[in-house]
Amino acid sequence: MASDHELPQTQGKTILDAWDYKGRPADKSKTGGWGSSAMILGVELIERLTTLGIAVNLVTYLTGTMHLSNASSANTVTNFLGTSFMLTLLGGFVADTFLGRYLTIAIFATVQAMGITILTISTIIPSLRPPKCHNETGCIQASSTQLNVLYLALYLTALGTGGLKSSVSGFGSDQFDDKDDKERKQMSNFFGWFFFSINLGALAAVTILVYIQDNVGREWGYGICACAIVLGLIVFLSGTRRYRFKKLVGSPLTQFATVLVGAWSKRNLEVPSDPSFLHEIDDVEDGGKKKKQRLPHSNQFRFLDRAAIKDPKATAVNKWNLSTLTDVEEVKMVVRMLPIWATTIMFWTVYAQMTTFSVSQATTLDCHIGSFRIPPASLTVFFVGSILLTVPIYDRIVVPILKNVFKKPNGLTPLQRIGVGLVFAIIAMIAAALTEIRRIRTAESHGLTHKPEAEIPMTVFWLIPQFVLVGAGEAVTYVGQLDFFLKECPKGMKTMSTGLFLSTLALGFFFSSMLVTIVHKVTGNHPWLADNINEGKLYDFYWLLAILCGLNLIIYLVCAKWYVYKDKRLAEVGIEMEDEPTFH
C-alpha cells in the first residue's frame, strides 16, 4: 500500500508525507479534509452507538435473562468494557507496525460486526438462553455452553472495538496537513467533533437502543447494532479514494522495549557523569524531513541512560543494545507520566458503577413519567447530557471567569482538570450512598425488602445526581487526560499517548471487577452486593469507593505537584518545544 513507498517530493498541491489509495503523492484538492474525515467520524459514532448500546443495558440482560448474580453480572459488564479499552494497545501496535490505520479500522470493524451478529443470534435461538423463571422450579442459571456463546460474542465485539478505536482518531487527523495553517486549525476542530460524535452515539444508545431492547426485544436492539456497524463499514470503505495515507512508522512500544532491554542488559555498567559520552546523533533525517526533536539529558531515572552506553562486549550494534540519548529521554518522558496515569484509574472505577449497580438500582424504582415508563438503563441519558452540557459551560462561563478574575488566560491546566474530575467522583459516590440509604429505607417501610420484583414507591429520578456528577466529572477528566497525554508524550508517539489514556479506562473497569469480587467474598455471610439488592448493603460499597477516591485524590495531588510540564522543562535548558495540534 501507499505506506511502503519512499517519501515523494512535494509537487504543486501534493503533500510531502501522504499518499492516495494508489500510492501516489496525495493531492490536496482530491484527498483529505472534512469530506474524508466526516466518514471516519461516522465510524466512531457508530462504534460508540453499538458498544454502549450493548454495555449500558447488559447487566439487566445478564440478571433477567441469563439469571446470573448481581456481582457476576456487574463483573461481566466491566470486564467486557475493560477488555475493549485495553485491546486498543494491541490495535495501535498492529496499526503502526503492520497494517496501517486504514486496514486496521476495516478489519477490526468486521470483527466487531461478527461479534454483534453472534450476540444477536444468541438472543433469537431459544436453546442459547436458559428458560424463564417459574414459581415451581425457580430460576435456572445459564449453562456453560450458553455462557460460552455469550462470552464469544462479547469478546469478539471487544476485540473489534479495541482495534477500531485505536486508529480512528489518528486516521482522522491524518486527513489534515499539519504544515498548512488552514488545515492545522481544521485538525484541532476535528478533535472537538470527534468528542461530539462519541457522545452523540452514546446519547442514541442510551435512549433509542435501550428503549427498543426493553420494549420491542433484545434481538431487535442487538440486530440494529449489527446492521449499524456493517453500514458504518460500508460508508468507511466508500471513502477509500478520498483518504490520505501515511507510512508505517513502527510502534513506539518497540522503542520503549528497546530502551528497557538495553538498560537492563547493561545494568552492571557504570553510568558516565558526563552525558556527552552517551550515544547520540545530531539529526535523525527521513527523506530530508527532520523526524525527531533532539532532547537534552535529564538526571531523573539515570538507570535508563545505560541503554545509550556502547557495550564493549557487543559484537554488533543494533537498536536492542544501543539506543540514542534522545530515545532514552523520550522513554523518560513516558515514565514521568506514569504516576499521573496510575492515579487517574480510580475515576473510571467510579464511572463503571454507572453501567452496573446504578442500573440495578433503577430497575427497582418507579420509572414512570405519567403513563410512559423510562427503561432503567436510559437513565444514563442524564449522564451523557451532563457531559454535553459541561463542555460548553466550561468553555463559555468557567474559562472567562478564570481568565478575568484569576488571570489564567488558558483556563485550567490538564492536571487541574483531572483533579476537578477526581473531586466530582468523590461527591458522586457520596450522593450515590445517600440515595441508596433512602431507597433501602423506603423498601423497608413498605415491606418490600424481600420482594425483588416489586416496584419501590420512590421515583427513579433520585438517581440523577450521581449520573450528573459522574458525567460532569468525565467531561473534565476525559479532556484533561487526553490533552495531558497528547501534549506530554514525545512527538510522534500519538498512538502511545492514546493507548496510555485508554488503558486508564480499561484498568478502572478491571479494578471495579476485582473490588466487586473481593467485597462479595469478604461480606459473604451478610453480602453488600446481594442478588436481591434490597437485602444488601450497596451503600457501604459506595462509601468504600468514596473513601478510596479520597485517598487516591491525595496521592494524585502529590504526583501532580511533583510533575513538571514538558514545555517548561525544555524551556529551562533553552529548547522550544515543537508545536503539535492537541485536543481542546
XYZ file of C-alpha atoms in Angstrom:
584
model
C 0.000 0.000 0.000
C 0.983 3.659 -0.002
C 2.847 3.236 3.239
C 5.553 1.191 1.542
C 6.634 3.976 -0.815
C 9.603 6.258 -0.406
C 8.734 9.792 0.617
C 7.856 11.791 -2.501
C 8.923 15.325 -3.136
C 6.234 17.969 -2.847
C 4.854 18.880 -6.248
C 2.236 21.606 -6.581
C -0.698 20.671 -4.420
C 0.708 17.360 -3.241
C 1.704 16.642 0.365
C 5.218 15.598 1.315
C 4.367 12.691 3.623
C 0.939 11.465 2.460
C -0.336 9.320 -0.411
C -3.615 8.442 -2.041
C -5.007 4.899 -2.237
C -2.860 4.110 -5.315
C 0.376 5.141 -3.627
C 0.689 8.459 -5.463
C 1.538 11.719 -3.656
C -1.725 12.925 -2.096
C -3.390 15.787 -3.956
C -4.834 18.332 -1.504
C -7.771 19.108 -3.775
C -8.807 15.471 -4.169
C -7.963 13.862 -0.834
C -8.306 14.529 2.876
C -10.074 17.419 4.581
C -13.562 17.391 6.055
C -15.015 15.235 3.273
C -12.921 12.209 4.221
C -12.761 12.886 7.969
C -16.580 13.037 8.162
C -16.790 9.397 7.055
C -14.235 8.462 9.718
C -16.234 10.351 12.365
C -19.258 8.364 11.258
C -17.420 5.125 12.045
C -16.602 6.347 15.568
C -20.182 7.470 16.153
C -21.485 4.026 15.166
C -18.787 2.246 17.207
C -19.878 4.172 20.307
C -23.538 3.546 19.493
C -23.038 -0.222 19.216
C -20.590 -0.734 22.094
C -22.560 1.370 24.574
C -25.839 0.058 23.166
C -24.698 -3.374 24.329
C -22.901 -2.417 27.557
C -25.281 0.067 29.175
C -28.202 -2.393 29.356
C -26.183 -5.627 29.521
C -26.465 -6.009 33.300
C -30.268 -6.326 33.084
C -29.929 -8.977 30.349
C -27.458 -10.976 32.426
C -29.570 -10.880 35.581
C -33.034 -11.039 33.991
C -32.485 -13.411 31.068
C -29.258 -15.323 31.793
C -30.071 -15.427 35.558
C -26.577 -14.522 36.765
C -25.978 -12.940 40.174
C -25.695 -9.174 40.563
C -21.961 -9.372 41.336
C -21.247 -11.751 38.454
C -23.293 -9.629 36.027
C -21.505 -6.423 37.091
C -18.122 -8.088 36.596
C -19.098 -9.383 33.156
C -20.018 -5.854 32.055
C -16.886 -4.216 33.481
C -14.612 -6.969 32.114
C -16.186 -6.531 28.675
C -15.636 -2.772 28.714
C -12.170 -3.079 30.253
C -11.084 -5.552 27.586
C -12.434 -3.263 24.847
C -10.265 -0.383 26.023
C -7.192 -2.487 26.858
C -7.165 -4.009 23.367
C -6.602 -0.532 21.924
C -2.927 -1.100 22.801
C -2.899 -4.204 20.593
C -4.781 -2.399 17.856
C -2.355 0.521 17.949
C 0.648 -1.803 17.750
C -0.829 -3.668 14.777
C -1.711 -0.404 13.003
C 1.686 1.245 13.497
C 3.803 -1.824 12.792
C 1.973 -3.993 10.256
C -1.320 -2.880 8.733
C -1.612 0.893 8.896
C -4.664 2.656 10.312
C -6.947 2.188 7.311
C -6.688 -1.604 7.160
C -6.812 -1.854 10.961
C -10.132 0.016 11.053
C -11.579 -2.077 8.208
C -10.507 -5.449 9.659
C -11.450 -4.785 13.266
C -14.810 -3.240 12.311
C -15.512 -6.543 10.532
C -14.554 -8.459 13.684
C -16.864 -6.255 15.746
C -19.712 -6.896 13.301
C -19.134 -10.665 13.666
C -19.286 -10.422 17.456
C -22.514 -8.417 17.489
C -24.062 -10.780 14.928
C -23.333 -13.782 17.183
C -24.811 -11.856 20.125
C -27.956 -11.149 18.110
C -28.289 -14.818 17.120
C -27.914 -15.854 20.781
C -30.971 -13.747 21.652
C -33.031 -15.328 18.859
C -32.322 -19.053 19.317
C -34.113 -20.298 22.489
C -31.542 -23.046 23.199
C -28.872 -20.367 23.705
C -30.763 -18.920 26.691
C -31.995 -20.522 29.923
C -35.789 -20.963 30.371
C -37.812 -18.235 32.062
C -38.182 -18.335 35.831
C -41.132 -20.336 37.240
C -42.528 -20.490 40.747
C -42.079 -24.267 40.813
C -38.507 -24.547 39.513
C -37.236 -21.041 40.257
C -34.570 -19.502 38.021
C -32.120 -21.765 36.201
C -28.769 -20.103 35.538
C -27.393 -20.170 32.001
C -25.409 -23.300 31.171
C -21.709 -23.269 30.377
C -22.466 -23.664 26.648
C -24.894 -20.737 26.685
C -22.395 -18.580 28.584
C -19.555 -19.571 26.247
C -21.557 -18.404 23.225
C -22.344 -15.141 25.038
C -18.703 -14.596 26.006
C -17.525 -15.405 22.466
C -19.878 -12.718 21.136
C -18.870 -10.154 23.764
C -15.121 -10.623 23.444
C -15.163 -10.675 19.645
C -17.014 -7.372 19.930
C -14.418 -6.148 22.449
C -11.569 -7.150 20.105
C -13.177 -5.309 17.210
C -13.895 -2.252 19.345
C -10.325 -2.087 20.672
C -8.711 -2.348 17.250
C -11.107 0.108 15.671
C -10.940 2.684 18.462
C -7.112 2.647 18.466
C -6.913 4.034 14.927
C -9.992 6.155 14.277
C -8.774 9.415 15.842
C -5.281 9.021 14.360
C -6.564 8.219 10.859
C -8.971 11.143 11.089
C -6.165 13.554 11.962
C -4.094 12.091 9.084
C -6.592 13.710 6.707
C -5.222 17.163 7.567
C -1.791 18.579 6.713
C -0.274 19.969 9.922
C 2.151 22.071 7.839
C -0.764 24.012 6.343
C -2.127 26.705 8.682
C -5.710 26.306 7.474
C -5.709 22.512 7.738
C -3.903 22.686 11.075
C -6.849 24.643 12.523
C -9.242 22.157 10.939
C -7.367 19.338 12.664
C -7.938 20.947 16.069
C -11.640 21.284 15.229
C -11.683 17.635 14.180
C -10.867 16.533 17.733
C -13.783 18.590 19.028
C -16.131 16.944 16.523
C -14.632 13.584 17.456
C -15.630 14.093 21.096
C -19.076 15.271 19.966
C -19.518 12.165 17.774
C -18.653 9.892 20.696
C -21.333 11.469 22.875
C -23.924 11.683 20.094
C -23.528 7.929 19.587
C -23.770 7.403 23.348
C -26.942 9.518 23.507
C -28.611 7.463 20.770
C -27.541 4.242 22.504
C -28.971 5.082 25.937
C -32.270 6.376 24.544
C -33.315 4.741 21.273
C -31.480 1.417 21.522
C -32.243 0.814 25.193
C -35.945 1.555 24.589
C -36.022 -0.933 21.696
C -34.236 -3.590 23.774
C -36.669 -3.261 26.687
C -39.929 -2.751 24.770
C -39.504 -4.436 21.374
C -36.929 -7.132 22.089
C -33.222 -7.713 22.638
C -32.906 -9.363 19.246
C -34.112 -6.143 17.596
C -31.839 -3.922 19.679
C -28.740 -6.017 19.041
C -29.749 -6.600 15.415
C -29.819 -2.842 14.850
C -26.332 -2.642 16.357
C -25.091 -5.305 13.925
C -26.661 -3.527 10.942
C -25.274 -0.174 12.088
C -21.670 -1.354 12.271
C -21.972 -3.025 8.837
C -23.407 0.208 7.433
C -20.586 2.164 9.065
C -18.026 -0.174 7.500
C -19.585 0.287 4.056
C -19.540 4.086 4.426
C -15.922 3.953 5.603
C -14.798 1.796 2.664
C -16.676 4.010 0.210
C -14.321 6.853 1.107
C -11.149 4.934 0.167
C -10.445 7.079 -2.907
C -10.567 10.256 -0.807
C -8.365 9.220 2.110
C -4.784 10.264 2.747
C -2.435 7.504 3.897
C 0.696 7.891 5.988
C 3.647 5.498 6.042
C 4.147 2.989 8.817
C 6.417 4.479 11.476
C 6.676 1.482 13.785
C 5.138 1.212 17.207
C 6.513 3.423 19.997
C 6.096 0.344 22.202
C 9.104 -1.087 20.341
C 11.208 1.948 21.261
C 10.066 1.643 24.871
C 11.029 -2.040 24.884
C 14.463 -1.491 23.293
C 15.437 1.137 25.883
C 14.316 -1.049 28.797
C 16.058 -4.134 27.384
C 19.228 -2.143 26.655
C 19.313 -0.617 30.147
C 18.730 -3.992 31.820
C 21.300 -5.863 29.729
C 23.941 -3.247 30.663
C 22.872 -2.862 34.293
C 26.407 -3.659 35.510
C 27.994 -0.810 33.527
C 28.678 2.485 35.282
C 26.633 5.454 34.077
C 29.004 8.248 32.949
C 28.678 11.555 34.799
C 29.198 13.428 31.515
C 26.217 12.843 29.166
C 28.395 13.632 26.144
C 29.727 10.077 26.458
C 26.250 8.718 25.747
C 25.364 7.721 22.191
C 23.536 10.375 20.184
C 23.296 11.594 16.606
C 22.753 15.220 15.700
C 19.729 14.803 13.474
C 17.534 11.938 12.512
C 16.638 12.507 8.890
C 13.920 10.854 6.838
C 13.713 11.920 3.221
C 15.039 15.370 4.055
C 12.465 15.842 6.793
C 13.504 16.144 10.423
C 11.908 13.231 12.219
C 12.776 13.855 15.861
C 13.442 16.809 18.084
C 16.743 16.257 19.874
C 16.265 16.262 23.630
C 18.736 17.272 26.353
C 19.909 14.852 29.015
C 17.990 14.803 32.317
C 19.180 13.454 35.656
C 15.961 11.661 36.554
C 15.826 7.886 36.043
C 19.528 7.743 35.205
C 19.479 3.940 35.219
C 17.850 4.187 31.768
C 20.945 6.039 30.476
C 22.701 2.671 30.273
C 20.709 1.960 27.110
C 22.753 4.713 25.387
C 26.132 3.345 26.552
C 28.079 1.469 23.888
C 28.690 -2.046 25.208
C 32.346 -3.012 24.577
C 31.342 -6.694 24.610
C 28.718 -6.336 21.882
C 29.807 -7.955 18.603
C 27.288 -5.998 16.538
C 25.424 -2.763 17.168
C 21.630 -2.757 16.854
C 18.712 -0.926 18.443
C 18.363 -3.598 21.149
C 21.826 -2.973 22.593
C 22.367 0.701 21.744
C 19.740 3.462 21.842
C 20.254 7.161 21.228
C 20.124 9.609 24.124
C 17.012 11.169 22.584
C 15.294 7.766 22.511
C 16.165 7.326 26.186
C 14.870 10.792 27.077
C 11.605 10.117 25.255
C 11.120 6.980 27.335
C 11.878 9.027 30.466
C 9.071 11.399 29.440
C 6.644 8.482 29.432
C 7.975 7.169 32.770
C 7.429 10.610 34.349
C 3.776 10.422 33.303
C 3.131 7.046 34.946
C 2.249 8.375 38.457
C -0.407 10.625 36.875
C -1.549 7.701 34.730
C -1.901 5.429 37.792
C -3.836 7.921 39.908
C -6.464 8.591 37.211
C -7.558 4.933 37.088
C -9.810 5.374 40.133
C -12.117 7.800 38.333
C -13.006 5.157 35.765
C -13.738 2.665 38.552
C -16.436 5.077 39.703
C -17.580 5.501 36.090
C -18.044 1.715 35.842
C -20.765 1.822 38.502
C -22.984 3.871 36.189
C -23.374 0.893 33.829
C -23.762 -1.730 36.557
C -25.117 -1.128 40.073
C -26.718 2.219 39.277
C -28.763 0.494 36.562
C -29.639 -2.286 39.050
C -30.888 0.385 41.478
C -33.014 1.925 38.728
C -34.755 -1.406 37.966
C -36.283 -1.411 41.477
C -37.671 2.130 41.392
C -40.672 3.900 39.878
C -39.541 4.714 36.330
C -42.779 6.312 35.130
C -43.444 9.774 33.782
C -47.214 9.681 33.650
C -48.092 6.532 31.729
C -44.703 6.312 29.996
C -42.131 4.029 31.607
C -38.477 5.004 31.180
C -36.209 1.982 30.572
C -33.933 1.811 33.660
C -30.743 1.863 31.578
C -31.967 5.008 29.779
C -31.360 6.949 32.976
C -27.793 7.220 31.702
C -29.166 9.903 29.356
C -28.593 12.294 32.272
C -25.012 11.084 32.362
C -24.470 11.794 28.648
C -26.441 15.048 28.851
C -24.252 16.197 31.718
C -21.155 15.614 29.572
C -22.596 17.572 26.646
C -23.591 20.479 28.913
C -20.369 20.615 30.948
C -18.124 21.191 27.909
C -19.852 24.426 26.704
C -20.368 25.614 30.306
C -16.634 25.260 30.902
C -15.720 26.998 27.634
C -18.298 29.809 27.822
C -18.545 30.503 31.553
C -15.710 28.954 33.564
C -12.836 29.901 31.228
C -13.820 33.632 31.045
C -14.049 33.725 34.868
C -10.640 32.092 35.192
C -9.256 34.490 32.604
C -10.688 37.718 34.034
C -10.773 37.025 37.776
C -7.932 34.583 38.382
C -5.692 35.758 35.488
C -5.468 32.304 33.926
C -5.724 33.033 30.168
C -5.789 29.367 29.146
C -8.213 28.179 31.816
C -7.376 25.136 33.904
C -4.273 23.149 33.090
C -4.744 19.477 32.086
C -3.680 18.317 35.555
C -6.090 20.740 37.239
C -8.931 19.458 35.065
C -8.161 15.885 36.073
C -8.091 16.934 39.731
C -11.539 18.534 39.412
C -12.831 15.318 37.862
C -11.499 13.275 40.780
C -13.331 15.590 43.199
C -16.552 15.055 41.222
C -16.057 11.290 41.599
C -15.920 11.572 45.408
C -19.059 13.721 45.566
C -20.850 11.350 43.167
C -20.174 8.322 45.373
C -21.344 10.207 48.482
C -24.565 11.129 46.643
C -24.976 7.514 45.471
C -24.552 6.175 49.021
C -27.105 8.623 50.468
C -29.601 7.824 47.704
C -29.169 4.085 48.281
C -29.793 4.512 52.030
C -33.053 6.328 51.210
C -34.011 3.576 48.720
C -33.409 0.808 51.278
C -35.413 2.635 53.967
C -38.297 3.167 51.567
C -38.296 -0.545 50.685
C -38.260 -1.479 54.400
C -41.081 0.908 55.307
C -43.333 -0.623 52.618
C -42.429 -4.243 53.397
C -40.669 -4.770 50.049
C -37.222 -5.803 51.300
C -37.727 -9.465 50.352
C -39.652 -8.775 47.150
C -37.001 -8.064 44.470
C -39.564 -7.886 41.644
C -41.731 -5.298 43.411
C -41.557 -1.628 42.458
C -40.416 0.575 45.336
C -42.595 3.727 45.587
C -39.699 6.102 45.063
C -39.047 7.934 41.807
C -36.029 6.840 39.780
C -35.053 10.499 39.431
C -33.414 10.284 42.874
C -30.536 8.651 40.992
C -29.999 11.674 38.735
C -27.369 13.400 40.958
C -24.898 10.502 40.791
C -25.267 10.261 36.993
C -24.910 14.028 36.525
C -21.882 14.278 38.833
C -20.026 11.399 37.146
C -20.940 12.809 33.719
C -19.577 16.249 34.614
C -16.502 14.560 36.055
C -15.964 12.614 32.845
C -16.223 15.765 30.731
C -13.347 17.465 32.567
C -11.319 14.297 33.245
C -11.581 12.952 29.675
C -10.489 16.225 28.109
C -7.810 16.791 30.762
C -6.343 13.310 30.369
C -6.351 13.334 26.580
C -4.827 16.822 26.487
C -2.188 15.784 29.036
C -1.159 12.593 27.259
C -1.129 14.201 23.803
C 0.996 17.138 24.946
C 3.350 15.356 27.303
C 4.123 12.249 25.257
C 7.108 12.647 22.913
C 6.398 13.971 19.430
C 5.495 11.102 17.136
C 4.105 8.877 19.900
C 0.460 9.642 19.106
C -0.539 6.002 19.458
C 1.331 5.667 22.742
C -0.454 8.714 24.173
C -3.881 7.455 23.125
C -3.051 3.970 24.425
C -1.958 5.309 27.810
C -5.155 7.313 28.106
C -7.493 4.459 27.127
C -5.638 1.978 29.329
C -6.704 4.024 32.385
C -10.319 3.341 31.398
C -9.575 -0.357 30.968
C -7.810 -0.672 34.305
C -10.598 1.275 36.002
C -13.115 -1.306 34.802
C -10.847 -4.203 35.766
C -10.249 -2.708 39.218
C -14.020 -2.427 39.627
C -14.352 -6.151 38.833
C -11.609 -7.024 41.303
C -13.133 -4.832 44.007
C -16.587 -6.363 43.493
C -15.115 -9.881 43.737
C -13.195 -9.073 46.935
C -16.146 -7.325 48.589
C -18.509 -10.150 47.622
C -16.195 -12.746 49.197
C -15.345 -10.763 52.327
C -19.011 -9.935 53.058
C -20.243 -13.435 52.139
C -22.441 -14.005 55.209
C -24.019 -10.542 55.033
C -23.330 -9.571 51.411
C -23.143 -5.925 50.465
C -23.814 -6.907 46.835
C -26.683 -9.371 47.274
C -28.637 -10.806 44.331
C -31.641 -9.026 45.803
C -30.100 -5.585 46.266
C -32.881 -4.683 48.729
C -31.285 -7.200 51.131
C -27.726 -5.994 50.536
C -25.660 -3.011 51.600
C -24.810 -1.366 48.289
C -24.493 1.943 50.137
C -21.459 0.554 52.015
C -19.856 -0.309 48.675
C -20.413 3.280 47.555
C -18.933 4.584 50.840
C -15.903 2.356 50.223
C -15.470 3.839 46.737
C -15.782 7.380 48.143
C -13.020 6.648 50.698
C -10.758 5.064 48.060
C -11.348 8.069 45.775
C -10.410 10.422 48.632
C -7.150 8.584 49.300
C -6.438 8.471 45.579
C -7.007 12.248 45.307
C -4.388 12.899 47.998
C -1.833 10.755 46.154
C -2.769 12.419 42.855
C -2.211 15.919 44.253
C 1.273 14.911 45.434
C 2.075 13.457 41.983
C 0.654 16.493 40.160
C 2.727 18.879 42.292
C 5.857 16.808 41.540
C 5.232 16.743 37.787
C 6.877 19.401 35.585
C 5.297 20.030 32.159
C 7.433 19.158 29.149
C 7.459 22.671 27.655
C 8.602 24.184 30.968
C 11.284 21.539 31.452
C 12.676 22.089 27.937
C 12.444 25.880 28.264
C 14.714 25.718 31.308
C 17.511 24.400 29.070
C 16.741 26.818 26.226
C 14.814 24.463 23.916
C 11.477 25.477 22.461
C 9.031 22.604 22.160
C 7.746 21.932 18.667
C 4.043 22.729 18.404
C 1.562 19.913 17.928
C -2.197 20.115 17.444
C -3.928 18.937 20.598
C -7.413 18.224 21.837
C -9.307 21.092 23.480
